PDB file of C-alpha atoms in Angstrom:
ATOM      1  CA  MET Z1216     -30.936 -15.725 -34.041  1.00  0.00           C
ATOM      2  CA  LYS Z1217     -30.054 -13.146 -36.468  1.00  0.00           C
ATOM      3  CA  VAL Z1218     -29.122 -14.653 -40.562  1.00  0.00           C
ATOM      4  CA  PHE Z1219     -26.629 -12.019 -41.812  1.00  0.00           C
ATOM      5  CA  VAL Z1220     -26.766 -10.584 -45.361  1.00  0.00           C
ATOM      6  CA  LEU Z1221     -23.799  -9.049 -47.622  1.00  0.00           C
ATOM      7  CA  SER Z1222     -25.002  -7.283 -50.607  1.00  0.00           C
ATOM      8  CA  ARG Z1223     -24.653  -8.092 -54.449  1.00  0.00           C
ATOM      9  CA  SER Z1224     -21.283  -5.822 -54.478  1.00  0.00           C
ATOM     10  CA  GLY Z1225     -20.352  -8.471 -51.440  1.00  0.00           C
ATOM     11  CA  GLU Z1226     -20.326  -5.318 -48.960  1.00  0.00           C
ATOM     12  CA  PRO Z1227     -22.626  -5.648 -45.518  1.00  0.00           C
ATOM     13  CA  LEU Z1228     -26.004  -5.584 -44.914  1.00  0.00           C
ATOM     14  CA  MET Z1229     -27.855  -5.522 -41.680  1.00  0.00           C
ATOM     15  CA  PRO Z1230     -28.603  -8.783 -40.812  1.00  0.00           C
ATOM     16  CA  THR Z1231     -32.216 -10.198 -41.534  1.00  0.00           C
ATOM     17  CA  THR Z1232     -34.755 -12.747 -39.782  1.00  0.00           C
ATOM     18  CA  PRO Z1233     -34.284 -16.528 -40.197  1.00  0.00           C
ATOM     19  CA  ARG Z1234     -37.343 -16.962 -42.573  1.00  0.00           C
ATOM     20  CA  ARG Z1235     -37.179 -13.575 -44.405  1.00  0.00           C
ATOM     21  CA  ALA Z1236     -33.667 -16.082 -45.575  1.00  0.00           C
ATOM     22  CA  ARG Z1237     -35.071 -19.042 -46.390  1.00  0.00           C
ATOM     23  CA  LEU Z1238     -37.631 -16.890 -48.604  1.00  0.00           C
ATOM     24  CA  TRP Z1239     -34.402 -15.422 -50.798  1.00  0.00           C
ATOM     25  CA  LEU Z1240     -32.438 -18.305 -51.089  1.00  0.00           C
ATOM     26  CA  LYS Z1241     -35.708 -21.117 -51.713  1.00  0.00           C
ATOM     27  CA  ALA Z1242     -36.611 -17.945 -54.578  1.00  0.00           C
ATOM     28  CA  GLY Z1243     -32.873 -18.363 -55.907  1.00  0.00           C
ATOM     29  CA  LYS Z1244     -32.515 -14.544 -55.058  1.00  0.00           C
ATOM     30  CA  ALA Z1245     -29.945 -15.110 -53.123  1.00  0.00           C
ATOM     31  CA  ARG Z1246     -27.033 -18.014 -52.430  1.00  0.00           C
ATOM     32  CA  VAL Z1247     -25.143 -19.444 -48.912  1.00  0.00           C
ATOM     33  CA  LEU Z1248     -22.470 -17.846 -48.446  1.00  0.00           C
ATOM     34  CA  HIS Z1249     -21.054 -18.994 -44.903  1.00  0.00           C
ATOM     35  CA  ARG Z1250     -21.981 -21.299 -42.432  1.00  0.00           C
ATOM     36  CA  ASP Z1251     -20.264 -19.872 -39.655  1.00  0.00           C
ATOM     37  CA  PRO Z1252     -21.861 -17.859 -39.166  1.00  0.00           C
ATOM     38  CA  PHE Z1253     -24.719 -18.419 -41.365  1.00  0.00           C
ATOM     39  CA  THR Z1254     -23.652 -15.576 -44.364  1.00  0.00           C
ATOM     40  CA  ILE Z1255     -26.170 -15.245 -47.320  1.00  0.00           C
ATOM     41  CA  GLN Z1256     -25.431 -13.122 -50.607  1.00  0.00           C
ATOM     42  CA  LEU Z1257     -27.799 -11.168 -52.264  1.00  0.00           C
ATOM     43  CA  SER Z1258     -28.443 -12.227 -56.336  1.00  0.00           C
ATOM     44  CA  PHE Z1259     -30.578  -8.812 -56.663  1.00  0.00           C
ATOM     45  CA  GLU Z1260     -29.852  -4.588 -56.021  1.00  0.00           C
ATOM     46  CA  THR Z1261     -30.867  -3.650 -53.562  1.00  0.00           C
ATOM     47  CA  THR Z1262     -30.595   0.237 -51.183  1.00  0.00           C
ATOM     48  CA  GLY Z1263     -26.845   0.342 -49.426  1.00  0.00           C
ATOM     49  CA  TYR Z1264     -28.955   1.752 -46.100  1.00  0.00           C
ATOM     50  CA  THR Z1265     -27.251  -0.010 -42.705  1.00  0.00           C
ATOM     51  CA  GLN Z1266     -27.057   1.284 -39.440  1.00  0.00           C
ATOM     52  CA  PRO Z1267     -23.559   2.211 -37.529  1.00  0.00           C
ATOM     53  CA  VAL Z1268     -23.070  -0.932 -35.742  1.00  0.00           C
ATOM     54  CA  THR Z1269     -20.579  -1.327 -32.586  1.00  0.00           C
ATOM     55  CA  VAL Z1270     -18.409  -3.377 -31.822  1.00  0.00           C
ATOM     56  CA  GLY Z1271     -17.026  -3.963 -28.003  1.00  0.00           C
ATOM     57  CA  VAL Z1272     -13.687  -6.487 -27.441  1.00  0.00           C
ATOM     58  CA  ASP Z1273     -13.535  -7.590 -23.931  1.00  0.00           C
ATOM     59  CA  THR Z1274      -9.399  -8.434 -24.333  1.00  0.00           C
ATOM     60  CA  GLY Z1275      -8.064 -11.041 -21.963  1.00  0.00           C
ATOM     61  CA  SER Z1276      -5.307 -13.608 -21.605  1.00  0.00           C
ATOM     62  CA  GLN Z1277      -6.854 -17.008 -22.058  1.00  0.00           C
ATOM     63  CA  THR Z1278     -11.085 -15.881 -23.693  1.00  0.00           C
ATOM     64  CA  VAL Z1279     -11.609 -12.990 -25.449  1.00  0.00           C
ATOM     65  CA  GLY Z1280     -15.168 -11.421 -25.748  1.00  0.00           C
ATOM     66  CA  ILE Z1281     -17.007  -9.743 -28.415  1.00  0.00           C
ATOM     67  CA  ALA Z1282     -20.098  -8.382 -28.493  1.00  0.00           C
ATOM     68  CA  ALA Z1283     -21.907  -6.194 -31.555  1.00  0.00           C
ATOM     69  CA  ILE Z1284     -24.696  -3.865 -30.834  1.00  0.00           C
ATOM     70  CA  THR Z1285     -26.463  -1.645 -33.260  1.00  0.00           C
ATOM     71  CA  LYS Z1286     -29.938   0.360 -31.281  1.00  0.00           C
ATOM     72  CA  SER Z1287     -29.757  -1.555 -27.438  1.00  0.00           C
ATOM     73  CA  GLU Z1288     -29.878  -4.513 -29.381  1.00  0.00           C
ATOM     74  CA  VAL Z1289     -27.395  -7.831 -30.062  1.00  0.00           C
ATOM     75  CA  VAL Z1290     -26.360  -8.682 -33.083  1.00  0.00           C
ATOM     76  CA  TYR Z1291     -23.138 -10.850 -32.717  1.00  0.00           C
ATOM     77  CA  GLN Z1292     -21.388 -12.575 -29.242  1.00  0.00           C
ATOM     78  CA  ALA Z1293     -18.949 -14.398 -29.760  1.00  0.00           C
ATOM     79  CA  GLU Z1294     -16.519 -15.678 -26.783  1.00  0.00           C
ATOM     80  CA  VAL Z1295     -12.840 -16.617 -28.942  1.00  0.00           C
ATOM     81  CA  TYR Z1296     -10.574 -19.484 -27.225  1.00  0.00           C
ATOM     82  CA  LEU Z1297      -6.575 -18.231 -27.253  1.00  0.00           C
ATOM     83  CA  ARG Z1298      -4.249 -20.685 -27.617  1.00  0.00           C
ATOM     84  CA  THR Z1299      -1.817 -21.151 -25.369  1.00  0.00           C
ATOM     85  CA  ASP Z1300       0.278 -23.787 -26.596  1.00  0.00           C
ATOM     86  CA  ILE Z1301       2.599 -21.594 -27.785  1.00  0.00           C
ATOM     87  CA  THR Z1302       5.593 -21.696 -25.729  1.00  0.00           C
ATOM     88  CA  LYS Z1303       5.701 -25.701 -25.838  1.00  0.00           C
ATOM     89  CA  ASP Z1304       5.667 -26.119 -29.343  1.00  0.00           C
ATOM     90  CA  LEU Z1305       8.116 -23.240 -29.938  1.00  0.00           C
ATOM     91  CA  LEU Z1306      10.563 -25.621 -27.104  1.00  0.00           C
ATOM     92  CA  GLN Z1307      10.033 -28.608 -28.505  1.00  0.00           C
ATOM     93  CA  ARG Z1308      10.857 -27.075 -32.127  1.00  0.00           C
ATOM     94  CA  ARG Z1309      14.252 -25.738 -30.634  1.00  0.00           C
ATOM     95  CA  GLN Z1310      14.968 -29.166 -29.528  1.00  0.00           C
ATOM     96  CA  TYR Z1311      14.726 -30.712 -32.589  1.00  0.00           C
ATOM     97  CA  ARG Z1312      16.667 -28.749 -34.259  1.00  0.00           C
ATOM     98  CA  ARG Z1313      19.867 -28.511 -31.374  1.00  0.00           C
ATOM     99  CA  ASN Z1314      19.286 -32.152 -32.290  1.00  0.00           C
ATOM    100  CA  ARG Z1315      20.077 -31.946 -35.495  1.00  0.00           C
ATOM    101  CA  ARG Z1316      22.647 -29.769 -35.143  1.00  0.00           C
ATOM    102  CA  SER Z1317      24.413 -32.617 -33.302  1.00  0.00           C
ATOM    103  CA  ARG Z1318      24.012 -35.458 -36.597  1.00  0.00           C
ATOM    104  CA  LYS Z1319      24.909 -34.902 -40.019  1.00  0.00           C
ATOM    105  CA  THR Z1320      21.716 -33.877 -41.280  1.00  0.00           C
ATOM    106  CA  ARG Z1321      20.801 -30.997 -42.962  1.00  0.00           C
ATOM    107  CA  TYR Z1322      19.901 -28.177 -39.901  1.00  0.00           C
ATOM    108  CA  ARG Z1323      19.948 -24.304 -39.590  1.00  0.00           C
ATOM    109  CA  PRO Z1324      22.886 -22.847 -38.385  1.00  0.00           C
ATOM    110  CA  ARG Z1325      23.295 -20.944 -35.143  1.00  0.00           C
ATOM    111  CA  ARG Z1326      22.076 -17.371 -35.513  1.00  0.00           C
ATOM    112  CA  PHE Z1327      24.668 -14.219 -33.627  1.00  0.00           C
ATOM    113  CA  ALA Z1328      23.245 -11.045 -35.266  1.00  0.00           C
ATOM    114  CA  ASN Z1329      19.338 -11.543 -35.440  1.00  0.00           C
ATOM    115  CA  ARG Z1330      18.642 -10.547 -31.479  1.00  0.00           C
ATOM    116  CA  ARG Z1331      17.812  -6.812 -32.285  1.00  0.00           C
ATOM    117  CA  ARG Z1332      13.690  -6.349 -31.346  1.00  0.00           C
ATOM    118  CA  SER Z1333      12.046  -3.954 -33.407  1.00  0.00           C
ATOM    119  CA  PRO Z1334      10.195  -1.643 -30.713  1.00  0.00           C
ATOM    120  CA  GLY Z1335       6.881  -3.022 -30.151  1.00  0.00           C
ATOM    121  CA  TRP Z1336       7.546  -6.389 -29.984  1.00  0.00           C
ATOM    122  CA  LEU Z1337       6.121  -9.195 -28.948  1.00  0.00           C
ATOM    123  CA  PRO Z1338       7.272 -13.042 -27.862  1.00  0.00           C
ATOM    124  CA  PRO Z1339       5.379 -15.644 -29.978  1.00  0.00           C
ATOM    125  CA  SER Z1340       2.823 -16.989 -27.845  1.00  0.00           C
ATOM    126  CA  LEU Z1341       1.341 -13.412 -26.991  1.00  0.00           C
ATOM    127  CA  TRP Z1342       1.162 -12.377 -30.971  1.00  0.00           C
ATOM    128  CA  ALA Z1343      -0.735 -15.115 -31.545  1.00  0.00           C
ATOM    129  CA  LYS Z1344      -3.389 -13.719 -28.872  1.00  0.00           C
ATOM    130  CA  VAL Z1345      -2.966 -10.471 -30.787  1.00  0.00           C
ATOM    131  CA  GLU Z1346      -3.915 -11.761 -34.400  1.00  0.00           C
ATOM    132  CA  ALA Z1347      -6.178 -13.730 -33.076  1.00  0.00           C
ATOM    133  CA  THR Z1348      -8.446 -11.309 -30.794  1.00  0.00           C
ATOM    134  CA  VAL Z1349      -7.945  -8.875 -34.286  1.00  0.00           C
ATOM    135  CA  LYS Z1350      -8.939 -11.765 -36.792  1.00  0.00           C
ATOM    136  CA  ALA Z1351     -12.648 -12.107 -34.799  1.00  0.00           C
ATOM    137  CA  VAL Z1352     -13.093  -8.320 -35.306  1.00  0.00           C
ATOM    138  CA  ARG Z1353     -12.339  -8.586 -38.687  1.00  0.00           C
ATOM    139  CA  LEU Z1354     -14.598 -12.164 -39.175  1.00  0.00           C
ATOM    140  CA  VAL Z1355     -17.360  -9.321 -37.291  1.00  0.00           C
ATOM    141  CA  ALA Z1356     -16.150  -6.078 -39.994  1.00  0.00           C
ATOM    142  CA  SER Z1357     -16.467  -8.932 -42.947  1.00  0.00           C
ATOM    143  CA  VAL Z1358     -20.302  -9.888 -42.427  1.00  0.00           C
ATOM    144  CA  LEU Z1359     -21.675  -6.796 -40.201  1.00  0.00           C
ATOM    145  CA  PRO Z1360     -21.449  -2.957 -41.027  1.00  0.00           C
ATOM    146  CA  VAL Z1361     -18.762  -1.940 -38.060  1.00  0.00           C
ATOM    147  CA  TYR Z1362     -18.666   2.033 -37.668  1.00  0.00           C
ATOM    148  CA  GLN Z1363     -16.740   2.130 -34.224  1.00  0.00           C
ATOM    149  CA  ILE Z1364     -15.296  -0.370 -31.856  1.00  0.00           C
ATOM    150  CA  LYS Z1365     -15.398   0.266 -27.904  1.00  0.00           C
ATOM    151  CA  VAL Z1366     -12.091  -2.247 -27.163  1.00  0.00           C
ATOM    152  CA  GLU Z1367     -11.801  -2.800 -23.213  1.00  0.00           C
ATOM    153  CA  VAL Z1368      -8.093  -2.839 -21.868  1.00  0.00           C
ATOM    154  CA  GLY Z1369      -6.626  -4.021 -18.541  1.00  0.00           C
ATOM    155  CA  SER Z1370      -4.679  -2.355 -16.554  1.00  0.00           C
ATOM    156  CA  PHE Z1371      -2.796  -4.378 -13.550  1.00  0.00           C
ATOM    157  CA  ASP Z1372      -1.062  -3.325 -10.682  1.00  0.00           C
ATOM    158  CA  THR Z1373       0.855  -6.742  -9.851  1.00  0.00           C
ATOM    159  CA  GLN Z1374       2.891  -5.736  -6.693  1.00  0.00           C
ATOM    160  CA  ARG Z1375      -0.051  -4.906  -5.199  1.00  0.00           C
ATOM    161  CA  MET Z1376      -2.396  -7.819  -5.936  1.00  0.00           C
ATOM    162  CA  GLN Z1377       0.036  -9.994  -4.252  1.00  0.00           C
ATOM    163  CA  ASN Z1378       0.776  -6.858  -1.416  1.00  0.00           C
ATOM    164  CA  PRO Z1379      -2.859  -4.728  -0.909  1.00  0.00           C
ATOM    165  CA  GLU Z1380      -0.501  -2.357   1.603  1.00  0.00           C
ATOM    166  CA  ILE Z1381       2.712  -2.112  -0.775  1.00  0.00           C
ATOM    167  CA  SER Z1382       2.900   1.873  -1.587  1.00  0.00           C
ATOM    168  CA  GLY Z1383       5.843   4.433  -2.643  1.00  0.00           C
ATOM    169  CA  LEU Z1384       8.997   2.983  -2.187  1.00  0.00           C
ATOM    170  CA  GLU Z1385       8.248  -0.890  -1.573  1.00  0.00           C
ATOM    171  CA  TYR Z1386       7.510  -0.678  -5.087  1.00  0.00           C
ATOM    172  CA  HIS Z1387      11.219  -0.737  -5.360  1.00  0.00           C
ATOM    173  CA  GLN Z1388      12.055  -3.246  -2.790  1.00  0.00           C
ATOM    174  CA  GLY Z1389      10.921  -6.619  -3.768  1.00  0.00           C
ATOM    175  CA  GLN Z1390      10.873 -10.222  -1.291  1.00  0.00           C
ATOM    176  CA  LEU Z1391      14.893 -10.977  -3.199  1.00  0.00           C
ATOM    177  CA  GLN Z1392      15.815  -7.285  -1.038  1.00  0.00           C
ATOM    178  CA  GLY Z1393      19.537  -8.129   0.047  1.00  0.00           C
ATOM    179  CA  TYR Z1394      19.417 -11.072  -0.804  1.00  0.00           C
ATOM    180  CA  HIS Z1395      20.496 -13.863  -3.634  1.00  0.00           C
ATOM    181  CA  LEU Z1396      18.372 -16.049  -4.680  1.00  0.00           C
ATOM    182  CA  ARG Z1397      19.559 -19.662  -2.874  1.00  0.00           C
ATOM    183  CA  GLU Z1398      20.336 -17.793   0.482  1.00  0.00           C
ATOM    184  CA  TYR Z1399      16.629 -16.354   0.791  1.00  0.00           C
ATOM    185  CA  LEU Z1400      15.108 -20.224  -0.099  1.00  0.00           C
ATOM    186  CA  LEU Z1401      18.337 -21.116   2.983  1.00  0.00           C
ATOM    187  CA  GLN Z1402      17.049 -18.495   5.063  1.00  0.00           C
ATOM    188  CA  LYS Z1403      13.030 -19.106   4.500  1.00  0.00           C
ATOM    189  CA  TRP Z1404      12.874 -22.287   5.157  1.00  0.00           C
ATOM    190  CA  GLN Z1405      15.527 -22.756   7.921  1.00  0.00           C
ATOM    191  CA  ARG Z1406      17.805 -24.237   5.973  1.00  0.00           C
ATOM    192  CA  CYS Z1407      15.348 -27.650   6.124  1.00  0.00           C
ATOM    193  CA  CYS Z1408      13.826 -29.502   4.109  1.00  0.00           C
ATOM    194  CA  SER Z1409      10.506 -27.821   3.324  1.00  0.00           C
ATOM    195  CA  TYR Z1410       9.001 -31.568   3.648  1.00  0.00           C
ATOM    196  CA  CYS Z1411      10.296 -34.114   5.905  1.00  0.00           C
ATOM    197  CA  GLY Z1412      12.231 -31.687   8.305  1.00  0.00           C
ATOM    198  CA  ALA Z1413      15.520 -33.042   7.904  1.00  0.00           C
ATOM    199  CA  SER Z1414      18.979 -31.201   8.031  1.00  0.00           C
ATOM    200  CA  GLY Z1415      21.904 -31.476   8.101  1.00  0.00           C
ATOM    201  CA  LEU Z1416      22.842 -32.451   4.312  1.00  0.00           C
ATOM    202  CA  GLN Z1417      22.501 -31.872   1.183  1.00  0.00           C
ATOM    203  CA  LEU Z1418      19.173 -29.682   0.019  1.00  0.00           C
ATOM    204  CA  GLN Z1419      17.783 -28.966  -3.118  1.00  0.00           C
ATOM    205  CA  ILE Z1420      15.980 -26.309  -4.729  1.00  0.00           C
ATOM    206  CA  GLU Z1421      12.291 -27.540  -5.994  1.00  0.00           C
ATOM    207  CA  HIS Z1422       9.011 -26.360  -7.454  1.00  0.00           C
ATOM    208  CA  ILE Z1423       6.217 -26.390  -5.413  1.00  0.00           C
ATOM    209  CA  VAL Z1424       3.862 -26.368  -8.245  1.00  0.00           C
ATOM    210  CA  PRO Z1425       6.040 -28.252 -11.417  1.00  0.00           C
ATOM    211  CA  LYS Z1426       6.908 -26.416 -14.271  1.00  0.00           C
ATOM    212  CA  ALA Z1427       5.007 -28.848 -16.507  1.00  0.00           C
ATOM    213  CA  ARG Z1428       2.031 -28.256 -14.508  1.00  0.00           C
ATOM    214  CA  GLY Z1429       1.655 -25.145 -15.319  1.00  0.00           C
ATOM    215  CA  GLY Z1430       4.288 -23.535 -12.551  1.00  0.00           C
ATOM    216  CA  SER Z1431       6.670 -20.840 -12.507  1.00  0.00           C
ATOM    217  CA  ASP Z1432      10.180 -19.730 -11.333  1.00  0.00           C
ATOM    218  CA  ARG Z1433       9.157 -17.019  -9.463  1.00  0.00           C
ATOM    219  CA  ALA Z1434      10.591 -17.652  -5.244  1.00  0.00           C
ATOM    220  CA  SER Z1435       7.373 -17.909  -3.811  1.00  0.00           C
ATOM    221  CA  ASN Z1436       6.953 -21.359  -5.545  1.00  0.00           C
ATOM    222  CA  LEU Z1437      10.085 -22.482  -5.025  1.00  0.00           C
ATOM    223  CA  ALA Z1438      11.180 -25.111  -1.691  1.00  0.00           C
ATOM    224  CA  LEU Z1439      14.099 -26.687  -0.749  1.00  0.00           C
ATOM    225  CA  ALA Z1440      13.920 -30.771  -0.253  1.00  0.00           C
ATOM    226  CA  CYS Z1441      16.210 -33.187   0.176  1.00  0.00           C
ATOM    227  CA  LEU Z1442      17.196 -36.369  -2.411  1.00  0.00           C
ATOM    228  CA  PRO Z1443      14.361 -38.536  -1.396  1.00  0.00           C
ATOM    229  CA  CYS Z1444      11.614 -36.202  -0.660  1.00  0.00           C
ATOM    230  CA  ASN Z1445      12.364 -34.446  -4.151  1.00  0.00           C
ATOM    231  CA  LEU Z1446      12.382 -38.013  -6.017  1.00  0.00           C
ATOM    232  CA  ARG Z1447       8.483 -38.838  -3.758  1.00  0.00           C
ATOM    233  CA  LYS Z1448       7.538 -35.517  -4.882  1.00  0.00           C
ATOM    234  CA  GLY Z1449       7.818 -36.265  -8.494  1.00  0.00           C
ATOM    235  CA  ASN Z1450       5.580 -34.170 -10.701  1.00  0.00           C
ATOM    236  CA  GLN Z1451       2.538 -33.567  -8.073  1.00  0.00           C
ATOM    237  CA  THR Z1452       2.378 -30.657  -6.354  1.00  0.00           C
ATOM    238  CA  ALA Z1453       2.809 -29.990  -2.515  1.00  0.00           C
ATOM    239  CA  VAL Z1454      -0.938 -29.889  -1.929  1.00  0.00           C
ATOM    240  CA  GLU Z1455      -0.750 -33.511  -3.805  1.00  0.00           C
ATOM    241  CA  PHE Z1456       2.230 -34.754  -2.033  1.00  0.00           C
ATOM    242  CA  GLY Z1457       0.655 -34.144   1.224  1.00  0.00           C
ATOM    243  CA  PHE Z1458       2.087 -30.397   2.555  1.00  0.00           C
ATOM    244  CA  PRO Z1459      -0.758 -28.092   1.945  1.00  0.00           C
ATOM    245  CA  GLN Z1460       1.231 -25.931   4.461  1.00  0.00           C
ATOM    246  CA  VAL Z1461       4.303 -26.108   1.752  1.00  0.00           C
ATOM    247  CA  GLN Z1462       1.378 -24.821  -1.086  1.00  0.00           C
ATOM    248  CA  ALA Z1463      -0.024 -21.889   0.811  1.00  0.00           C
ATOM    249  CA  HIS Z1464       3.466 -20.815   0.380  1.00  0.00           C
ATOM    250  CA  ALA Z1465       2.879 -19.831  -3.479  1.00  0.00           C
ATOM    251  CA  GLN Z1466       1.751 -16.736  -4.430  1.00  0.00           C
ATOM    252  CA  ALA Z1467      -0.970 -16.474  -7.192  1.00  0.00           C
ATOM    253  CA  GLN Z1468       0.711 -16.556 -11.053  1.00  0.00           C
ATOM    254  CA  LEU Z1469       0.352 -12.957 -12.625  1.00  0.00           C
ATOM    255  CA  LYS Z1470       1.104 -14.836 -15.725  1.00  0.00           C
ATOM    256  CA  ASP Z1471      -2.176 -14.034 -17.312  1.00  0.00           C
ATOM    257  CA  ALA Z1472      -2.314 -10.411 -16.145  1.00  0.00           C
ATOM    258  CA  THR Z1473       0.827  -9.473 -17.176  1.00  0.00           C
ATOM    259  CA  HIS Z1474      -0.487 -11.210 -20.770  1.00  0.00           C
ATOM    260  CA  VAL Z1475      -2.843  -8.864 -21.005  1.00  0.00           C
ATOM    261  CA  SER Z1476      -1.163  -5.972 -20.062  1.00  0.00           C
ATOM    262  CA  SER Z1477       1.442  -6.587 -22.903  1.00  0.00           C
ATOM    263  CA  VAL Z1478      -0.709  -7.360 -25.673  1.00  0.00           C
ATOM    264  CA  LYS Z1479      -3.054  -4.013 -25.019  1.00  0.00           C
ATOM    265  CA  THR Z1480      -1.154  -1.698 -27.493  1.00  0.00           C
ATOM    266  CA  ALA Z1481      -1.009  -4.055 -30.086  1.00  0.00           C
ATOM    267  CA  VAL Z1482      -4.222  -5.060 -30.486  1.00  0.00           C
ATOM    268  CA  VAL Z1483      -5.180  -0.782 -30.033  1.00  0.00           C
ATOM    269  CA  GLN Z1484      -2.768  -0.385 -32.666  1.00  0.00           C
ATOM    270  CA  GLN Z1485      -3.759  -2.973 -35.175  1.00  0.00           C
ATOM    271  CA  PHE Z1486      -7.440  -2.300 -34.842  1.00  0.00           C
ATOM    272  CA  ARG Z1487      -6.159   2.076 -36.011  1.00  0.00           C
ATOM    273  CA  ASP Z1488      -4.469   0.337 -38.351  1.00  0.00           C
ATOM    274  CA  LEU Z1489      -7.641  -1.015 -39.936  1.00  0.00           C
ATOM    275  CA  PHE Z1490     -10.412   0.890 -39.523  1.00  0.00           C
ATOM    276  CA  GLY Z1491      -8.661   4.211 -38.721  1.00  0.00           C
ATOM    277  CA  PRO Z1492      -7.906   5.820 -35.048  1.00  0.00           C
ATOM    278  CA  ASP Z1493     -11.562   8.026 -35.550  1.00  0.00           C
ATOM    279  CA  GLN Z1494     -13.555   4.989 -34.946  1.00  0.00           C
ATOM    280  CA  VAL Z1495     -11.345   2.530 -32.039  1.00  0.00           C
ATOM    281  CA  THR Z1496     -12.277   3.999 -28.600  1.00  0.00           C
ATOM    282  CA  ILE Z1497      -9.853   2.681 -25.077  1.00  0.00           C
ATOM    283  CA  THR Z1498     -11.971   1.920 -22.373  1.00  0.00           C
ATOM    284  CA  MET Z1499      -9.662   0.887 -19.288  1.00  0.00           C
ATOM    285  CA  ALA Z1500     -10.349  -1.521 -16.589  1.00  0.00           C
ATOM    286  CA  MET Z1501      -8.892  -0.961 -13.100  1.00  0.00           C
ATOM    287  CA  LYS Z1502      -8.008  -4.825 -11.523  1.00  0.00           C
ATOM    288  CA  ARG Z1503      -6.238  -5.179  -8.491  1.00  0.00           C
ATOM    289  CA  SER Z1504      -7.110  -9.212  -8.903  1.00  0.00           C
ATOM    290  CA  THR Z1505      -7.971 -11.479 -12.217  1.00  0.00           C
ATOM    291  CA  SER Z1506     -10.893 -12.909 -10.116  1.00  0.00           C
ATOM    292  CA  ALA Z1507     -12.303  -8.951  -9.718  1.00  0.00           C
ATOM    293  CA  SER Z1508     -15.332  -7.880 -11.942  1.00  0.00           C
ATOM    294  CA  ARG Z1509     -15.215  -6.609 -15.071  1.00  0.00           C
ATOM    295  CA  CYS Z1510     -15.940  -2.736 -16.384  1.00  0.00           C
ATOM    296  CA  SER Z1511     -17.787  -3.441 -19.420  1.00  0.00           C
ATOM    297  CA  THR Z1512     -17.622  -1.590 -22.447  1.00  0.00           C
ATOM    298  CA  PHE Z1513     -21.516  -2.218 -22.770  1.00  0.00           C
ATOM    299  CA  PRO Z1514     -22.570  -3.169 -19.529  1.00  0.00           C
ATOM    300  CA  ASN Z1515     -26.267  -5.001 -20.844  1.00  0.00           C
ATOM    301  CA  HIS Z1516     -24.452  -6.822 -23.003  1.00  0.00           C
ATOM    302  CA  THR Z1517     -20.435  -8.064 -22.923  1.00  0.00           C
ATOM    303  CA  SER Z1518     -20.586  -8.303 -19.581  1.00  0.00           C
ATOM    304  CA  MET Z1519     -23.544 -10.778 -19.564  1.00  0.00           C
ATOM    305  CA  MET Z1520     -21.754 -12.724 -23.176  1.00  0.00           C
ATOM    306  CA  ARG Z1521     -20.662 -15.509 -20.963  1.00  0.00           C
ATOM    307  CA  SER Z1522     -23.692 -17.059 -19.300  1.00  0.00           C
ATOM    308  CA  ARG Z1523     -25.827 -16.277 -22.898  1.00  0.00           C
ATOM    309  CA  LEU Z1524     -23.431 -18.053 -24.899  1.00  0.00           C
ATOM    310  CA  PRO Z1525     -25.349 -21.306 -25.992  1.00  0.00           C
ATOM    311  CA  ALA Z1526     -21.994 -22.965 -27.484  1.00  0.00           C
ATOM    312  CA  PRO Z1527     -18.607 -22.041 -27.100  1.00  0.00           C
ATOM    313  CA  LEU Z1528     -17.035 -21.415 -30.434  1.00  0.00           C
ATOM    314  CA  GLU Z1529     -13.519 -23.125 -31.789  1.00  0.00           C
ATOM    315  CA  LYS Z1530     -10.145 -22.205 -31.304  1.00  0.00           C
ATOM    316  CA  TRP Z1531      -8.462 -19.431 -33.556  1.00  0.00           C
TER     317      TRP Z1531
END
């Protein structure tokens, strides 16, 4: 355990031991500046000698790993849990706004000329993850003399994650090639209800994993159901409804892989703007599956960070 130290002028110095920090506080030579992380500021002049600190950042869709090392010693490590409720909050706000338009109350008029997006635009749900990652590194830089930042970014081949044998022209030919979605589903489920097998009646398109439970609108997550089965299934998954063979058709979601691939450019650019392009190094980690082991920037520290943390940190 280390105590972070700032100089009298507010510049970050090398961390010290709890014993020395306690002696400084009792003697009135320092004051507590922050409690999370615990940081003190000296009230006397000292030399500005510091050792170079390297910060490793392991980007992710739901969790970001951060480790700061100097001379092969870990002086800071943390996990940052990113928000995943931005989309739901924006959807609720949009519903409130549309409801106000049907009442005689104040509301924001419809906007028709704001559809242009600047280069590098990201949706609010992803931009919040970029800002949280940058904020966590800025916190480290405020208490440690950071000289270099190593960012590990992932590059996903999402089509190969679904089909390991894909190659060449097959990358341009999806599973719906030559089909409309409804015709594809009718052919896939043989024009019968996916659950009871009934045929010759009106069928409805139904989500195997409901959207309220994190499901998507991908074709692999869609099935056909008659009205009674659709009503009985409700908000259950196919496994909970008693049809694991239908659930087996739903392929793994690629949301997390897509998020990491989308935010990596913005994260790196933010770091370069803050710390300079010469202080930021990129490490590529090729990933074919979300469960694959990560190629760590710091093999002895960052990759083991999750198992060594005493307690998770708060959400940013």
